[in-house]
Amino acid sequence: MGPHPGGAAHLLGPPGGDPGGPSGPRGPNSDPGHRGRLRHPCRCPGPRIPPHPALRHDLPPRDGPPHPCRTALPRRHHPPGRALPQGPPPRFPGVFVTRSPAPGDPGGASADAVRPPPWYRAWFGPAYLELYPHRDEDEARRAVDLLLRETSPSPGTRVLDLACGAGRHARALAERGLRPMGIDLSAHLLREARRRSPSIPLVRADMRRLPLAPASVPVLTSFFTSFGYFESEAEDRSVLAEMRRVLEPGGTVLLDFLNAARVRATLEPRDERVVGHRHVTQIRELVEDGRVVRKRILLRPADDPDATPREFLERVRLYPPAELAAILEAEGFRIRSRFGDYDGSPLRESSPRAILLATCGPPSVTPAPGAAS
């Protein structure tokens, strides 16, 4: 997946700021010929950088030479594969610093050059927002209320909303008096989340390599089937390992997943409908011996039946609840509760959801910051 945010604590300002505009502050390192922009703090011959760039993690990194002194740069000036200084990143919820994946890593630049992009990169973009412009906000509030009923967090508790999408659960968390931060890989969904909720911190990152310090998050949520996206079970497990790495000992994780038994029993092979000016065809099937549910989404103009449709794909690995609980426990979590829906009902084969609430044990080995376990 994509490269990760980099930054320097003395250079980054709060989200939503002006990325180095003419009104930027001036100081001892300022360049009179470039109003509002600073020379690199060490005065090395690297490119000039904005004094207070916004945390624009929805933007791709720019190509360019690294600073000779190797000082951490804001992500927009940090090409993939360039090493950042050694040492731990700042703690949540400050400025997030991590190492970008080197070429050849699963998220490196060379990986995308030799194979098609994974389905989630193509799908969670403009077409997704066209098809689902307003996901159910009330459902998001009910999911958050389940978390609050079962854990009773103090007002102002920090919550990491992993795979936050367009931010509906993060907004519900903020409405309930918590302090959410959203992480997602989709630039398009993060832009929409920022438009709707400009005060919520949002970071673009790969869930397998979270740009957070170890043991820095008290509560982590994964709502609305944001797990099981990767080609291998090992990659899915690396997500759980990253959750454990960034959670405080005794921290809480809520994993809201589909119920595999219900999906297999009620799978609708095909449906067609019109959404706005789009005709939508969805074709579903079980593949890999029933271990994966795959959905093809075909979009064409509603008034042109002969048009060649745009095709997208969804692919989710079907972990039965017992197996999901087992791999969570293998990664160092302790299962506290299992629910079948957001109302807190028991988990059964017919339940619409498989929601696991777990606590995090102390890590036995702390991986390097930003590295997937």
XYZ file of C-alpha atoms in Angstrom:
373
model
C 0.000 0.000 0.000
C 0.985 3.612 -0.042
C 3.835 5.467 1.617
C 3.350 6.894 5.051
C 3.319 10.310 6.598
C 6.576 11.825 7.666
C 7.064 15.068 9.495
C 9.170 17.124 11.855
C 7.626 18.277 15.109
C 9.200 21.715 14.849
C 7.857 22.224 11.326
C 4.287 20.968 11.353
C 1.296 22.963 12.449
C -2.288 21.854 13.142
C -4.448 20.234 10.446
C -6.113 22.663 8.120
C -3.368 25.277 8.076
C -1.943 27.057 5.078
C 0.883 24.966 3.583
C 3.539 27.603 3.458
C 1.518 30.495 2.090
C 2.650 34.114 2.054
C 1.250 34.714 5.526
C 3.547 32.128 7.128
C 5.645 33.248 10.100
C 9.196 34.438 9.665
C 12.156 33.608 11.853
C 15.928 33.392 11.972
C 15.994 30.809 9.203
C 13.614 32.636 6.901
C 14.673 33.478 3.389
C 13.978 37.151 2.508
C 13.661 36.165 -1.139
C 10.918 33.630 -0.417
C 8.449 35.264 1.924
C 6.845 32.896 4.410
C 9.195 29.990 3.682
C 12.079 28.718 5.784
C 15.468 27.420 4.918
C 16.127 23.935 6.194
C 16.980 24.269 9.942
C 20.535 22.966 9.445
C 21.029 25.326 6.441
C 21.947 22.350 4.288
C 21.440 22.806 0.524
C 18.136 20.941 0.472
C 14.921 22.479 -0.911
C 13.208 25.180 1.097
C 10.234 23.943 3.098
C 7.055 25.618 4.358
C 7.215 26.682 8.015
C 3.800 25.327 8.945
C 2.474 22.938 6.288
C -0.906 21.408 7.000
C -1.082 17.697 7.700
C -2.163 16.960 4.143
C -1.836 13.178 4.285
C -4.231 12.850 1.382
C -1.535 14.114 -0.994
C 1.114 11.906 -2.602
C 4.741 12.630 -1.720
C 6.732 14.759 -4.145
C 9.807 13.423 -5.833
C 13.049 15.127 -4.988
C 16.394 14.682 -3.298
C 16.514 14.063 0.461
C 18.105 16.638 2.707
C 21.792 15.793 3.190
C 21.335 16.031 6.969
C 18.468 13.456 6.793
C 16.183 15.585 8.947
C 12.603 14.326 8.927
C 10.512 16.218 6.400
C 6.770 16.742 6.071
C 5.304 13.942 4.001
C 4.719 16.161 0.981
C 8.510 16.582 0.768
C 9.410 13.004 1.673
C 9.743 10.638 -1.315
C 8.975 6.960 -0.691
C 11.935 4.869 0.311
C 13.937 7.765 1.806
C 15.067 6.995 5.349
C 14.059 9.196 8.263
C 16.204 9.697 11.362
C 16.410 6.877 13.865
C 14.422 7.034 17.087
C 10.793 6.623 18.140
C 8.049 8.760 16.594
C 6.123 11.272 18.721
C 3.245 9.919 20.771
C -0.395 10.134 19.712
C -1.994 12.673 19.266
C 0.994 14.827 18.339
C 2.851 14.938 15.044
C 3.322 11.505 13.514
C 6.682 10.454 12.117
C 7.477 7.097 10.590
C 9.711 5.559 7.969
C 8.440 5.286 4.435
C 8.491 1.787 2.911
C 11.590 1.136 0.878
C 11.241 0.177 -2.788
C 10.361 -3.501 -2.933
C 8.333 -3.455 0.296
C 4.593 -4.281 -0.027
C 3.829 -0.560 0.084
C 6.855 0.643 -1.839
C 6.829 2.411 -5.163
C 8.244 -0.565 -7.058
C 5.440 -2.860 -5.905
C 2.793 -0.749 -7.635
C 4.929 -0.592 -10.779
C 4.991 -4.365 -11.315
C 1.427 -5.384 -10.464
C -2.069 -3.873 -10.669
C -3.153 -1.829 -7.674
C -5.145 -3.762 -5.061
C -8.915 -3.538 -5.233
C -9.265 -1.174 -2.266
C -7.093 1.471 -3.937
C -9.331 1.574 -7.008
C -12.691 1.199 -5.276
C -12.501 3.531 -2.271
C -12.437 6.664 -4.382
C -14.818 8.891 -6.362
C -16.968 5.983 -7.590
C -17.510 4.744 -4.039
C -18.639 8.189 -2.932
C -20.961 8.411 -5.936
C -22.597 5.116 -5.007
C -22.690 5.704 -1.245
C -22.790 9.498 -0.819
C -24.323 9.298 2.670
C -23.703 6.097 4.572
C -26.042 5.621 7.523
C -25.024 8.150 10.183
C -27.544 6.714 12.654
C -25.959 3.278 12.297
C -22.575 4.838 13.093
C -24.005 6.397 16.260
C -25.441 3.039 17.343
C -22.049 1.381 16.833
C -20.339 4.071 18.916
C -23.005 3.803 21.616
C -22.244 0.077 21.930
C -18.599 0.948 22.575
C -19.578 3.519 25.198
C -22.001 1.180 26.987
C -19.445 -1.596 27.244
C -16.306 0.405 28.092
C -17.507 3.666 29.721
C -14.556 5.776 28.523
C -13.926 9.083 30.242
C -14.834 12.264 28.343
C -11.952 13.299 26.138
C -10.553 9.778 25.788
C -8.433 9.464 22.644
C -9.761 6.976 20.080
C -8.032 5.807 16.910
C -10.649 5.089 14.222
C -8.812 2.719 11.896
C -9.945 2.755 8.242
C -12.136 5.755 9.021
C -13.305 6.293 5.427
C -15.387 9.448 5.078
C -15.436 9.848 8.852
C -18.979 8.994 9.933
C -17.847 6.954 12.962
C -15.212 9.543 13.877
C -17.937 12.192 13.858
C -20.125 10.022 16.095
C -17.204 9.544 18.492
C -16.649 13.306 18.631
C -20.375 13.913 19.206
C -20.158 11.646 22.265
C -17.365 13.700 23.795
C -14.393 11.551 22.785
C -11.269 12.689 20.891
C -11.061 10.655 17.688
C -8.320 10.554 15.112
C -8.990 8.869 11.761
C -6.547 6.860 9.672
C -7.330 5.674 6.157
C -5.465 4.908 2.940
C -7.971 6.560 0.575
C -7.129 10.162 -0.276
C -10.623 10.710 -1.685
C -12.435 9.472 1.418
C -10.141 11.485 3.685
C -10.868 14.633 1.691
C -14.579 14.020 2.186
C -14.041 13.345 5.897
C -12.049 16.574 6.218
C -14.764 18.522 4.395
C -17.454 17.241 6.761
C -15.378 17.322 9.967
C -12.500 19.804 9.660
C -11.678 19.663 13.381
C -10.981 15.899 13.514
C -7.317 14.925 12.923
C -6.995 12.709 9.845
C -3.934 10.832 8.616
C -3.370 8.883 5.423
C -1.558 5.621 6.202
C -1.496 1.875 5.641
C -3.116 -0.072 8.479
C -0.281 -2.614 8.284
C 2.289 0.098 9.090
C 0.696 2.630 11.409
C 2.616 5.901 11.859
C 2.137 5.890 15.636
C 4.407 5.319 18.610
C 4.127 2.029 20.510
C 1.614 1.952 23.373
C 0.233 5.392 22.465
C -3.488 4.697 21.918
C -5.983 3.854 24.703
C -8.908 2.878 22.443
C -8.891 1.611 18.849
C -11.930 0.938 16.671
C -12.318 -0.920 13.388
C -15.907 -0.356 12.275
C -17.997 -1.653 9.398
C -15.905 -4.549 8.050
C -12.557 -2.800 7.690
C -10.598 -6.036 8.093
C -9.813 -9.022 5.861
C -8.910 -6.950 2.796
C -5.518 -8.409 1.929
C -4.338 -11.232 -0.303
C -2.986 -13.389 2.514
C -4.034 -14.210 6.047
C -0.527 -13.241 7.156
C -1.144 -9.664 5.968
C -4.447 -9.569 7.844
C -2.658 -10.756 10.968
C -0.096 -7.995 10.526
C -2.952 -5.515 10.986
C -3.785 -7.093 14.344
C -0.102 -6.997 15.293
C -0.014 -3.271 14.509
C -3.160 -2.725 16.579
C -1.478 -4.402 19.514
C 1.734 -2.434 19.006
C 0.060 0.979 19.151
C -2.454 0.152 21.903
C -1.579 0.853 25.494
C -1.353 -2.229 27.737
C -4.915 -2.822 28.839
C -6.212 -0.716 25.947
C -9.475 -1.545 24.207
C -10.102 -2.638 20.639
C -13.535 -2.993 19.045
C -13.512 -5.049 15.838
C -16.809 -4.775 13.941
C -16.822 -7.462 11.256
C -19.340 -9.225 9.036
C -20.794 -12.533 10.239
C -19.337 -15.155 7.884
C -22.145 -17.672 8.478
C -24.805 -15.078 7.695
C -22.992 -13.966 4.529
C -22.753 -17.536 3.218
C -26.404 -18.264 4.025
C -27.878 -15.105 2.504
C -25.504 -14.284 -0.370
C -27.432 -12.706 -3.241
C -25.590 -13.587 -6.477
C -26.733 -10.530 -8.431
C -28.724 -7.338 -8.071
C -29.294 -4.252 -10.206
C -30.489 -0.782 -9.264
C -30.251 2.863 -10.257
C -28.438 5.285 -7.968
C -28.710 8.880 -9.136
C -27.655 8.865 -12.775
C -25.821 5.515 -12.466
C -27.042 2.024 -13.242
C -25.373 -0.314 -10.738
C -24.943 -4.067 -11.154
C -23.436 -6.069 -8.290
C -22.297 -9.672 -8.797
C -21.294 -11.677 -5.708
C -19.610 -15.035 -5.334
C -17.686 -17.134 -2.856
C -14.144 -18.004 -3.953
C -11.100 -19.758 -2.499
C -13.198 -22.672 -1.198
C -15.704 -20.308 0.363
C -13.092 -18.445 2.379
C -13.463 -15.173 0.461
C -16.528 -13.234 -0.675
C -15.935 -11.282 -3.875
C -18.212 -8.634 -5.343
C -17.927 -7.069 -8.792
C -19.495 -3.627 -9.127
C -20.404 -2.484 -12.649
C -21.314 1.184 -13.145
C -22.698 2.754 -16.319
C -24.891 5.769 -17.150
C -28.524 4.972 -16.373
C -29.673 6.363 -19.732
C -27.172 4.399 -21.849
C -27.615 0.604 -21.622
C -24.998 0.042 -24.340
C -22.230 1.932 -22.557
C -19.187 -0.013 -21.423
C -19.433 -0.159 -17.629
C -16.689 0.783 -15.234
C -15.823 -2.232 -13.116
C -14.660 -2.313 -9.513
C -14.035 -5.098 -7.051
C -14.575 -5.778 -3.366
C -12.893 -8.737 -1.726
C -13.127 -9.703 1.955
C -11.816 -12.812 3.687
C -14.576 -14.539 5.657
C -13.231 -15.150 9.139
C -15.781 -17.009 11.282
C -16.183 -15.336 14.694
C -14.444 -18.182 16.541
C -11.449 -18.017 14.195
C -11.302 -14.237 14.426
C -11.308 -14.467 18.219
C -8.561 -17.104 18.101
C -6.212 -15.005 15.971
C -6.859 -11.967 18.162
C -5.877 -14.020 21.199
C -2.813 -15.332 19.359
C -1.729 -11.705 18.826
C -1.968 -10.948 22.543
C -5.562 -9.755 22.977
C -8.073 -11.003 25.531
C -11.657 -11.280 24.280
C -14.072 -9.541 26.634
C -17.372 -9.727 24.769
C -18.994 -10.893 21.534
C -22.045 -9.214 20.000
C -24.248 -9.926 17.000
C -25.417 -6.363 16.377
C -25.007 -2.798 17.594
C -27.850 -3.238 20.089
C -25.612 -5.574 22.102
C -27.535 -8.739 21.233
C -25.685 -12.083 21.550
C -23.694 -13.381 18.606
C -25.504 -16.166 16.740
C -25.191 -17.718 13.277
C -28.066 -15.544 12.081
C -26.653 -12.295 13.523
C -25.973 -9.523 10.988
C -22.616 -8.598 12.551
C -19.745 -10.241 14.438
C -18.475 -7.622 16.894
C -15.568 -8.498 19.178
C -14.496 -6.356 22.112
C -11.008 -7.132 23.417
C -8.278 -5.743 25.636
C -4.588 -5.578 24.836
C -1.925 -7.354 26.855
C 1.621 -6.022 27.277
C 3.794 -6.537 24.198
C 6.488 -9.172 24.461
C 8.631 -7.527 21.770
C 8.231 -3.962 20.506
C 8.745 -3.803 16.722
C 10.511 -0.867 15.138
C 8.175 2.135 14.782
C 6.232 2.055 11.537
C 7.132 -1.566 10.748
C 4.485 -4.225 10.324
C 4.946 -7.231 12.573
